[in-house]
Short mmCIF file of C-alpha atoms in Angstrom, two decimals:
data_model
loop_
_atom_site.label_atom_id
_atom_site.label_comp_id
_atom_site.label_asym_id
_atom_site.label_seq_id
_atom_site.Cartn_x
_atom_site.Cartn_y
_atom_site.Cartn_z
CA MET A 1 -66.70 -55.11 14.68
CA ALA A 2 -68.66 -51.91 14.82
CA THR A 3 -67.00 -51.05 18.12
CA ALA A 4 -63.54 -51.60 16.64
CA THR A 5 -64.41 -49.43 13.66
CA ALA A 6 -65.69 -46.68 15.91
CA THR A 7 -62.56 -46.90 18.02
CA ALA A 8 -60.40 -46.62 14.92
CA LYS A 9 -62.32 -43.60 13.75
CA ASN A 10 -62.10 -42.01 17.17
CA GLY A 11 -58.38 -42.78 17.32
CA LYS A 12 -57.85 -41.18 13.94
CA SER A 13 -59.93 -38.21 14.99
CA LEU A 14 -57.86 -37.75 18.18
CA GLY A 15 -54.62 -38.02 16.19
CA ALA A 16 -55.86 -35.44 13.72
CA GLN A 17 -56.85 -33.17 16.58
CA ARG A 18 -53.39 -33.44 18.13
CA ALA A 19 -51.82 -32.62 14.76
CA GLU A 20 -54.07 -29.61 14.34
CA ILE A 21 -53.30 -28.37 17.86
CA SER A 22 -49.56 -28.64 17.27
CA LYS A 23 -49.93 -26.37 14.22
CA LEU A 24 -51.79 -23.65 16.12
CA THR A 25 -50.05 -20.36 16.87
CA THR A 26 -50.40 -18.45 20.11
CA TYR A 27 -51.62 -14.86 19.62
CA GLU A 28 -51.56 -12.03 22.12
CA TRP A 29 -54.57 -9.74 21.90
CA ILE A 30 -55.78 -6.43 23.28
CA ALA A 31 -59.52 -5.63 23.09
CA LEU A 32 -62.21 -3.40 24.57
CA ASP A 33 -65.17 -5.01 26.31
CA LYS A 34 -68.77 -3.71 26.32
CA ARG A 35 -67.89 -1.18 29.05
CA GLY A 36 -64.95 0.14 27.03
CA LYS A 37 -62.48 -1.39 29.46
CA ARG A 38 -59.14 -2.48 28.01
CA MET A 39 -58.62 -6.25 28.23
CA LYS A 40 -55.67 -8.38 27.14
CA GLY A 41 -54.82 -12.05 26.93
CA ASP A 42 -53.64 -14.79 24.59
CA MET A 43 -55.36 -17.37 22.39
CA ARG A 44 -54.23 -20.28 20.20
CA ALA A 45 -55.58 -20.23 16.65
CA LYS A 46 -54.62 -20.84 13.03
CA ASN A 47 -54.46 -17.15 12.18
CA ALA A 48 -55.16 -13.68 13.58
CA SER A 49 -58.52 -13.40 11.78
CA LEU A 50 -59.94 -16.30 13.75
CA VAL A 51 -58.77 -14.68 16.99
CA LYS A 52 -60.57 -11.45 16.09
CA ALA A 53 -63.71 -13.38 15.16
CA GLU A 54 -63.68 -15.22 18.48
CA LEU A 55 -63.19 -11.96 20.41
CA ARG A 56 -66.14 -10.39 18.61
CA ARG A 57 -68.23 -13.48 19.37
CA GLN A 58 -67.43 -12.89 23.06
CA GLY A 59 -68.66 -9.29 22.77
CA MET A 60 -65.26 -7.56 22.65
CA ASN A 61 -63.83 -5.13 20.12
CA PRO A 62 -60.31 -6.30 19.13
CA GLN A 63 -57.66 -3.56 19.01
CA THR A 64 -54.37 -5.46 18.52
CA VAL A 65 -53.70 -9.10 17.66
CA ARG A 66 -50.15 -10.36 17.10
CA GLU A 67 -48.15 -13.55 17.45
CA ARG A 68 -46.74 -14.13 20.89
CA GLY A 69 -43.08 -13.10 20.92
CA LYS A 70 -43.36 -11.32 17.56
CA PRO A 71 -42.20 -7.72 18.06
CA LEU A 72 -44.06 -4.66 16.92
CA PHE A 73 -42.76 -2.44 14.08
CA GLY A 74 -40.45 -5.21 12.82
CA ALA A 75 -38.04 -5.11 15.75
CA THR A 76 -35.88 -8.21 16.05
CA GLY A 77 -34.49 -7.81 19.56
CA SER A 78 -30.93 -7.78 20.77
CA THR A 79 -28.42 -10.59 20.43
CA VAL A 80 -28.79 -13.54 22.76
CA LYS A 81 -25.81 -13.31 25.12
CA PRO A 82 -24.20 -16.17 27.05
CA ARG A 83 -25.42 -14.53 30.25
CA ASP A 84 -29.02 -14.89 28.97
CA VAL A 85 -28.42 -18.61 28.47
CA ALA A 86 -26.92 -18.89 31.97
CA ILE A 87 -29.96 -17.22 33.55
CA PHE A 88 -32.30 -19.43 31.50
CA SER A 89 -30.40 -22.53 32.63
CA ARG A 90 -30.89 -21.63 36.29
CA GLN A 91 -34.59 -20.84 35.73
CA ILE A 92 -35.39 -24.08 33.91
CA ALA A 93 -33.39 -26.10 36.47
CA THR A 94 -35.24 -24.50 39.39
CA MET A 95 -38.68 -24.99 37.82
CA MET A 96 -38.16 -28.60 36.84
CA ALA A 97 -36.68 -29.41 40.25
CA SER A 98 -39.88 -27.92 41.74
CA GLY A 99 -42.03 -30.26 39.67
CA VAL A 100 -43.17 -27.81 36.97
CA PRO A 101 -43.61 -29.64 33.62
CA MET A 102 -40.99 -28.83 30.98
CA VAL A 103 -43.39 -27.30 28.45
CA GLN A 104 -45.00 -25.10 31.09
CA SER A 105 -41.54 -24.08 32.36
CA PHE A 106 -40.54 -22.93 28.88
CA GLU A 107 -43.79 -21.02 28.52
CA ILE A 108 -43.31 -19.21 31.85
CA ILE A 109 -39.67 -18.35 31.11
CA ALA A 110 -40.49 -17.14 27.59
CA ASP A 111 -43.27 -14.90 28.90
CA GLY A 112 -40.81 -13.23 31.27
CA GLN A 113 -38.14 -12.58 28.65
CA LYS A 114 -37.44 -8.97 27.67
CA ASN A 115 -35.12 -10.00 24.85
CA VAL A 116 -37.54 -10.59 21.98
CA ARG A 117 -35.15 -12.75 19.99
CA PHE A 118 -34.53 -15.07 22.94
CA LYS A 119 -38.25 -15.12 23.69
CA ASN A 120 -39.01 -16.29 20.15
CA MET A 121 -36.27 -18.88 20.43
CA LEU A 122 -37.64 -20.34 23.66
CA THR A 123 -41.17 -20.36 22.24
CA ASP A 124 -39.94 -22.29 19.21
CA VAL A 125 -38.09 -24.79 21.43
CA LYS A 126 -41.28 -25.27 23.48
CA GLN A 127 -43.33 -25.91 20.36
CA THR A 128 -40.72 -28.39 19.10
CA ILE A 129 -40.93 -30.29 22.39
CA GLU A 130 -44.73 -30.27 22.15
CA GLY A 131 -44.31 -31.89 18.73
CA GLY A 132 -42.58 -34.87 20.36
CA ALA A 133 -38.89 -33.95 20.25
CA SER A 134 -36.58 -34.35 23.23
CA LEU A 135 -35.02 -31.34 24.93
CA HIS A 136 -31.56 -31.82 23.47
CA GLU A 137 -33.03 -32.25 19.98
CA ALA A 138 -35.07 -29.04 20.35
CA LEU A 139 -32.02 -27.12 21.61
CA GLY A 140 -30.06 -28.45 18.63
CA LYS A 141 -31.96 -26.02 16.39
CA TYR A 142 -29.89 -23.24 17.97
CA PRO A 143 -26.27 -24.52 18.08
CA VAL A 144 -24.81 -21.04 18.55
CA GLN A 145 -26.63 -20.33 21.81
CA PHE A 146 -26.65 -23.96 23.03
CA ASP A 147 -23.28 -25.41 22.05
CA GLU A 148 -22.37 -29.06 21.66
CA LEU A 149 -21.23 -29.36 25.28
CA TYR A 150 -24.54 -27.98 26.56
CA ARG A 151 -26.58 -30.32 24.38
CA ASN A 152 -24.44 -33.35 25.26
CA LEU A 153 -24.97 -32.73 28.96
CA VAL A 154 -28.72 -32.42 28.50
CA HIS A 155 -28.74 -35.58 26.37
CA ALA A 156 -26.83 -37.47 29.07
CA GLY A 157 -29.32 -36.28 31.70
CA GLU A 158 -32.28 -37.37 29.58
CA SER A 159 -30.73 -40.78 28.89
CA ALA A 160 -29.96 -41.43 32.57
CA GLY A 161 -33.32 -40.09 33.80
CA VAL A 162 -31.70 -37.39 35.94
CA LEU A 163 -32.46 -34.37 33.77
CA GLU A 164 -33.37 -32.14 36.75
CA THR A 165 -30.02 -32.84 38.45
CA VAL A 166 -28.06 -32.33 35.24
CA LEU A 167 -29.86 -29.06 34.49
CA ASP A 168 -28.91 -27.79 37.94
CA THR A 169 -25.30 -28.78 37.29
CA VAL A 170 -25.38 -27.13 33.87
CA ALA A 171 -26.82 -23.94 35.38
CA THR A 172 -24.03 -23.79 37.96
CA TYR A 173 -21.48 -24.46 35.23
CA LYS A 174 -22.79 -21.66 33.01
CA GLU A 175 -22.90 -19.21 35.94
CA ARG A 176 -19.32 -20.00 36.97
CA THR A 177 -18.12 -19.81 33.36
CA GLU A 178 -19.71 -16.42 32.74
CA SER A 179 -18.37 -15.13 36.05
CA MET A 180 -14.88 -16.25 35.01
CA LYS A 181 -15.21 -14.53 31.62
CA ALA A 182 -16.32 -11.32 33.33
CA LYS A 183 -13.25 -11.45 35.58
CA ILE A 184 -10.91 -11.89 32.61
CA LYS A 185 -12.56 -9.01 30.74
CA LYS A 186 -12.20 -6.85 33.82
CA ALA A 187 -8.51 -7.69 34.00
CA LEU A 188 -7.99 -6.83 30.31
CA PHE A 189 -10.08 -3.65 30.44
CA TYR A 190 -7.67 -1.52 32.50
CA PRO A 191 -4.53 -1.95 30.37
CA ILE A 192 -6.47 -1.39 27.18
CA MET A 193 -8.10 1.75 28.57
CA VAL A 194 -4.69 3.09 29.66
CA VAL A 195 -3.38 2.76 26.11
CA VAL A 196 -6.53 4.25 24.53
CA VAL A 197 -6.73 7.21 26.92
CA ALA A 198 -3.01 7.91 26.56
CA MET A 199 -3.30 7.91 22.76
CA LEU A 200 -6.35 10.19 22.78
CA VAL A 201 -4.77 12.69 25.18
CA SER A 202 -1.55 12.73 23.18
CA MET A 203 -3.39 13.30 19.88
CA ILE A 204 -5.49 16.14 21.34
CA MET A 205 -2.42 17.91 22.71
CA LEU A 206 -0.38 17.41 19.54
CA LEU A 207 -3.19 18.58 17.25
CA PHE A 208 -4.62 21.51 19.23
CA VAL A 209 -2.41 22.57 22.15
CA VAL A 210 1.15 22.27 20.88
CA PRO A 211 0.57 24.27 17.64
CA VAL A 212 -0.53 27.30 19.72
CA PHE A 213 2.69 27.23 21.74
CA ALA A 214 4.78 26.55 18.62
CA GLN A 215 3.43 29.66 16.91
CA THR A 216 4.11 31.73 20.03
CA PHE A 217 7.71 30.52 20.20
CA LYS A 218 8.16 31.20 16.48
CA ASP A 219 6.90 34.76 16.83
CA ALA A 220 9.23 35.35 19.80
CA GLY A 221 12.18 33.97 17.87
CA ALA A 222 13.22 31.84 20.86
CA GLU A 223 15.61 28.95 20.45
CA LEU A 224 13.79 25.78 21.42
CA PRO A 225 15.32 23.17 23.76
CA ALA A 226 15.61 19.62 22.46
CA PRO A 227 12.52 18.26 24.32
CA THR A 228 10.40 21.17 23.09
CA GLN A 229 11.65 20.78 19.51
CA PHE A 230 10.82 17.06 19.64
CA VAL A 231 7.24 17.78 20.76
CA VAL A 232 6.82 20.49 18.08
CA ASN A 233 8.12 18.15 15.36
CA ALA A 234 5.74 15.42 16.57
CA SER A 235 2.87 17.90 16.43
CA GLU A 236 3.72 18.92 12.85
CA PHE A 237 3.93 15.28 11.79
CA MET A 238 0.59 14.52 13.44
CA LYS A 239 -1.10 17.49 11.74
CA SER A 240 0.16 16.39 8.34
CA TYR A 241 -0.16 12.62 8.66
CA TRP A 242 -2.80 12.02 11.35
CA TRP A 243 -4.71 9.84 8.94
CA VAL A 244 -1.64 7.60 8.56
CA VAL A 245 -1.38 7.17 12.34
CA VAL A 246 -5.09 6.45 12.80
CA GLY A 247 -5.28 4.23 9.74
CA GLY A 248 -2.14 2.35 10.72
CA THR A 249 -3.44 1.72 14.24
CA VAL A 250 -6.87 0.54 13.09
CA GLY A 251 -5.37 -1.46 10.23
CA GLY A 252 -2.91 -3.12 12.57
CA VAL A 253 -5.66 -4.20 14.95
CA VAL A 254 -7.82 -5.50 12.07
CA ALA A 255 -4.87 -7.33 10.52
CA LEU A 256 -4.04 -8.91 13.90
CA VAL A 257 -7.62 -10.15 14.36
CA MET A 258 -7.84 -11.48 10.79
CA ALA A 259 -4.49 -13.25 11.08
CA LYS A 260 -5.59 -14.83 14.36
CA ASN A 261 -8.85 -16.07 12.83
CA ARG A 262 -7.36 -17.35 9.58
CA SER A 263 -4.01 -18.76 10.64
CA GLU A 264 -3.87 -21.54 13.22
CA LYS A 265 -0.10 -21.16 13.60
CA PHE A 266 -0.37 -17.43 14.29
CA ALA A 267 -3.25 -17.96 16.72
CA HIS A 268 -1.20 -20.61 18.54
CA LEU A 269 1.82 -18.28 18.68
CA LEU A 270 -0.29 -15.37 19.94
CA ASP A 271 -1.86 -17.56 22.62
CA ARG A 272 1.57 -18.73 23.79
CA VAL A 273 2.77 -15.13 23.99
CA MET A 274 -0.32 -14.17 26.04
CA LEU A 275 0.27 -17.04 28.45
CA ARG A 276 3.87 -15.89 29.04
CA LEU A 277 2.99 -12.30 29.96
CA PRO A 278 4.12 -11.42 33.52
CA VAL A 279 0.77 -10.91 35.29
CA MET A 280 -1.89 -11.35 32.63
CA GLY A 281 -0.44 -14.66 31.50
CA ASN A 282 -0.86 -16.11 34.97
CA ILE A 283 -4.51 -15.05 35.03
CA LEU A 284 -5.18 -16.57 31.61
CA ARG A 285 -3.40 -19.80 32.59
CA GLN A 286 -5.36 -20.18 35.82
CA SER A 287 -8.58 -19.41 34.00
CA ALA A 288 -7.88 -22.18 31.47
CA LEU A 289 -7.15 -24.63 34.31
CA ALA A 290 -10.38 -23.67 36.09
CA ARG A 291 -12.44 -24.11 32.93
CA PHE A 292 -10.81 -27.47 32.21
CA GLY A 293 -11.53 -28.76 35.72
CA ARG A 294 -15.12 -27.55 35.91
CA THR A 295 -16.09 -28.58 32.37
CA LEU A 296 -14.61 -32.06 32.66
CA GLY A 297 -16.15 -32.46 36.12
CA VAL A 298 -19.60 -31.46 34.86
CA THR A 299 -19.51 -33.79 31.85
CA PHE A 300 -18.12 -36.72 33.88
CA ARG A 301 -20.76 -36.27 36.61
CA ALA A 302 -23.49 -36.15 33.95
CA GLY A 303 -22.47 -39.63 32.81
CA VAL A 304 -20.63 -38.71 29.62
CA PRO A 305 -17.76 -41.16 28.94
CA LEU A 306 -14.34 -39.67 29.64
CA VAL A 307 -13.09 -39.82 26.04
CA GLU A 308 -16.24 -38.13 24.71
CA ALA A 309 -16.17 -35.61 27.55
CA MET A 310 -12.61 -34.53 26.73
CA GLU A 311 -13.59 -33.88 23.13
CA ALA A 312 -16.12 -31.31 24.36
CA VAL A 313 -13.75 -29.97 27.04
CA ALA A 314 -11.09 -29.09 24.45
CA GLY A 315 -13.18 -26.26 23.06
CA ALA A 316 -14.17 -24.91 26.49
CA THR A 317 -10.74 -24.07 27.93
CA GLY A 318 -10.62 -20.66 26.23
CA SER A 319 -6.99 -21.24 25.21
CA ILE A 320 -5.67 -22.72 21.97
CA VAL A 321 -2.59 -24.11 23.71
CA TYR A 322 -4.65 -25.92 26.34
CA SER A 323 -7.21 -26.99 23.75
CA GLU A 324 -4.54 -28.78 21.72
CA ALA A 325 -3.15 -30.31 24.92
CA VAL A 326 -6.58 -31.71 25.85
CA LYS A 327 -6.96 -33.20 22.37
CA GLN A 328 -3.62 -34.95 22.81
CA MET A 329 -4.73 -36.16 26.26
CA ARG A 330 -7.90 -37.54 24.72
CA GLU A 331 -5.84 -39.70 22.36
CA ASP A 332 -3.74 -40.97 25.27
CA VAL A 333 -6.83 -41.81 27.35
CA ALA A 334 -8.44 -43.52 24.36
CA VAL A 335 -5.57 -46.04 24.18
CA GLY A 336 -5.80 -46.82 27.91
CA HIS A 337 -3.58 -44.31 29.72
CA GLN A 338 -4.73 -42.78 32.97
CA LEU A 339 -5.91 -39.18 32.88
CA GLN A 340 -3.34 -37.98 35.38
CA LEU A 341 -0.52 -39.58 33.32
CA SER A 342 -1.71 -37.92 30.11
CA MET A 343 -1.96 -34.58 31.91
CA ARG A 344 1.62 -34.90 33.14
CA GLN A 345 2.90 -35.52 29.59
CA THR A 346 1.68 -32.14 28.34
CA GLY A 347 3.77 -30.17 30.83
CA LEU A 348 0.99 -27.57 31.13
CA PHE A 349 -0.79 -28.72 34.28
CA PRO A 350 0.56 -27.96 37.78
CA ASN A 351 1.77 -30.87 39.88
CA MET A 352 -0.93 -30.22 42.51
CA MET A 353 -3.69 -30.54 39.89
CA VAL A 354 -2.19 -33.73 38.44
CA GLN A 355 -1.94 -35.33 41.88
CA MET A 356 -5.53 -34.45 42.81
CA VAL A 357 -6.79 -35.92 39.54
CA GLY A 358 -4.77 -39.07 40.27
CA ILE A 359 -6.33 -39.33 43.73
CA GLY A 360 -9.76 -38.83 42.18
CA GLU A 361 -9.15 -41.63 39.68
CA GLU A 362 -8.00 -44.05 42.37
CA SER A 363 -10.83 -43.24 44.78
CA GLY A 364 -13.58 -43.14 42.14
CA ALA A 365 -14.36 -39.49 42.92
CA LEU A 366 -12.83 -37.85 39.85
CA ASP A 367 -15.68 -35.38 39.36
CA HIS A 368 -15.45 -34.25 43.00
CA MET A 369 -11.69 -33.66 42.73
CA LEU A 370 -12.10 -31.78 39.45
CA PHE A 371 -14.65 -29.46 41.04
CA LYS A 372 -12.28 -28.83 43.96
CA VAL A 373 -9.47 -27.97 41.55
CA ALA A 374 -11.77 -25.69 39.56
CA GLU A 375 -12.88 -23.85 42.70
CA PHE A 376 -9.25 -23.37 43.76
CA TYR A 377 -8.18 -21.82 40.46
CA GLU A 378 -11.34 -19.74 40.19
CA GLU A 379 -10.49 -18.24 43.56
CA GLU A 380 -6.92 -17.67 42.37
CA VAL A 381 -8.23 -15.81 39.33
CA ASN A 382 -10.47 -13.66 41.52
CA ASN A 383 -7.58 -12.74 43.79
CA ALA A 384 -5.23 -12.06 40.88
CA VAL A 385 -7.76 -9.80 39.15
CA ASP A 386 -8.41 -7.85 42.37
CA THR A 387 -4.66 -7.43 42.90
CA LEU A 388 -4.13 -6.36 39.30
CA SER A 389 -6.94 -3.81 39.56
CA SER A 390 -5.46 -2.27 42.70
CA LEU A 391 -2.03 -2.05 41.05
CA LEU A 392 -3.27 -0.63 37.76
CA GLU A 393 -5.18 2.29 39.27
CA PRO A 394 -2.01 4.15 40.41
CA LEU A 395 -0.18 2.91 37.31
CA ILE A 396 -2.77 4.61 35.11
CA MET A 397 -2.18 7.90 36.91
CA VAL A 398 1.59 7.53 36.54
CA ILE A 399 1.44 6.77 32.80
CA LEU A 400 -0.97 9.60 32.04
CA GLY A 401 1.04 11.92 34.27
CA VAL A 402 4.27 11.09 32.46
CA ILE A 403 2.75 11.59 29.00
CA VAL A 404 0.76 14.75 29.69
CA GLY A 405 3.20 16.14 32.23
CA GLY A 406 6.15 15.52 29.91
CA MET A 407 4.47 17.48 27.11
CA VAL A 408 3.55 20.34 29.43
CA ILE A 409 7.10 20.59 30.80
CA ALA A 410 8.56 20.48 27.27
CA LEU A 411 6.26 23.34 26.22
CA TYR A 412 7.13 25.47 29.25
CA LEU A 413 10.93 24.97 29.06
CA PRO A 414 11.43 27.88 26.59
CA ILE A 415 9.34 30.12 28.84
CA PHE A 416 11.45 29.22 31.87
CA LYS A 417 14.59 29.82 29.81
CA LEU A 418 13.42 33.28 28.71
CA ALA A 419 12.42 34.15 32.26
CA GLY A 420 15.87 33.17 33.51
CA THR A 421 17.54 35.29 30.84
CA VAL A 422 15.49 38.33 31.79
#
């Protein structure tokens, strides 16, 4: 009886100790030892005062004590980018595959983070796991950085006991996805820069260069040719109403973005227009196909049922048109139709992709076929972006040459005319 009572007391004491440990905070400290040498380290305690007291007990003079991951001078760190999450995914997958415990893996990765906000986030996730939560539950505290698809994959890996394998698959998925996004941004960057540079050059010439020539022509009393008169009139309009031009341009862009975010019909229309553009539309279409194939392949390989997987895939295609198509496919699959049949009904998927998915369904290797399709279209996007970049470089020179050169020729026409008269 006495032994049982003692065991109960000891058990209660151990439980209380575990609870107390879970509430401790890790502090980073800098102190001077008896020789005046600068020492640094970390210590778990309830508050900073206890850390300082312990350092003094060890014969050191504490200089700085702060919570691990808490920035100095109130800095909050930069935004956590998708690329940060991709790098983290590869790190945690590599460490866990090497046999490093999950909590220790999080601690090592957090210590190496330069982004203070992400470091604090990982530290909090680690502490949540230490408190008894699973990985997908701990990641659920940050749904913006770790979306539903990411958490579902982790949950499937935990449930099947293959978390290390799933984390490696997730890491590869995030790396490929971010690489695809970077390619698309690169393809969009050149046309946008052409328009911006052309507008800036035109405004500078109309506001500062053309007025000088216009005053010279006015003083000389020369009759201006039609191209020159057009440029002078444009310059006078720009000088008087530059704020209308700038405000209209900025307002138009803002209105376009707001309409896209608030109106589903307008966003759908805009997405359809983008997909029908001559070169850019093909890149966006192939990118959506690659994302669909890789995302569905990753979720299916992780053990997520096909119907549930397609619900997560719909938001990962990067296209509203394809997202709605995947939702319709999900309804078809839910009532018993084959995936390849539901894909064919949308009219958005190439025949080659539909046939490969059909072969994958019949052979029981759907995830393998989806990865093959994704790799094919990812390579197509890479080639298309490289081709577009090589074509746009001379096109930029031509457009700028036409705009600037046209203005210069228009300004020099009266001079050539006067020289011919003389």
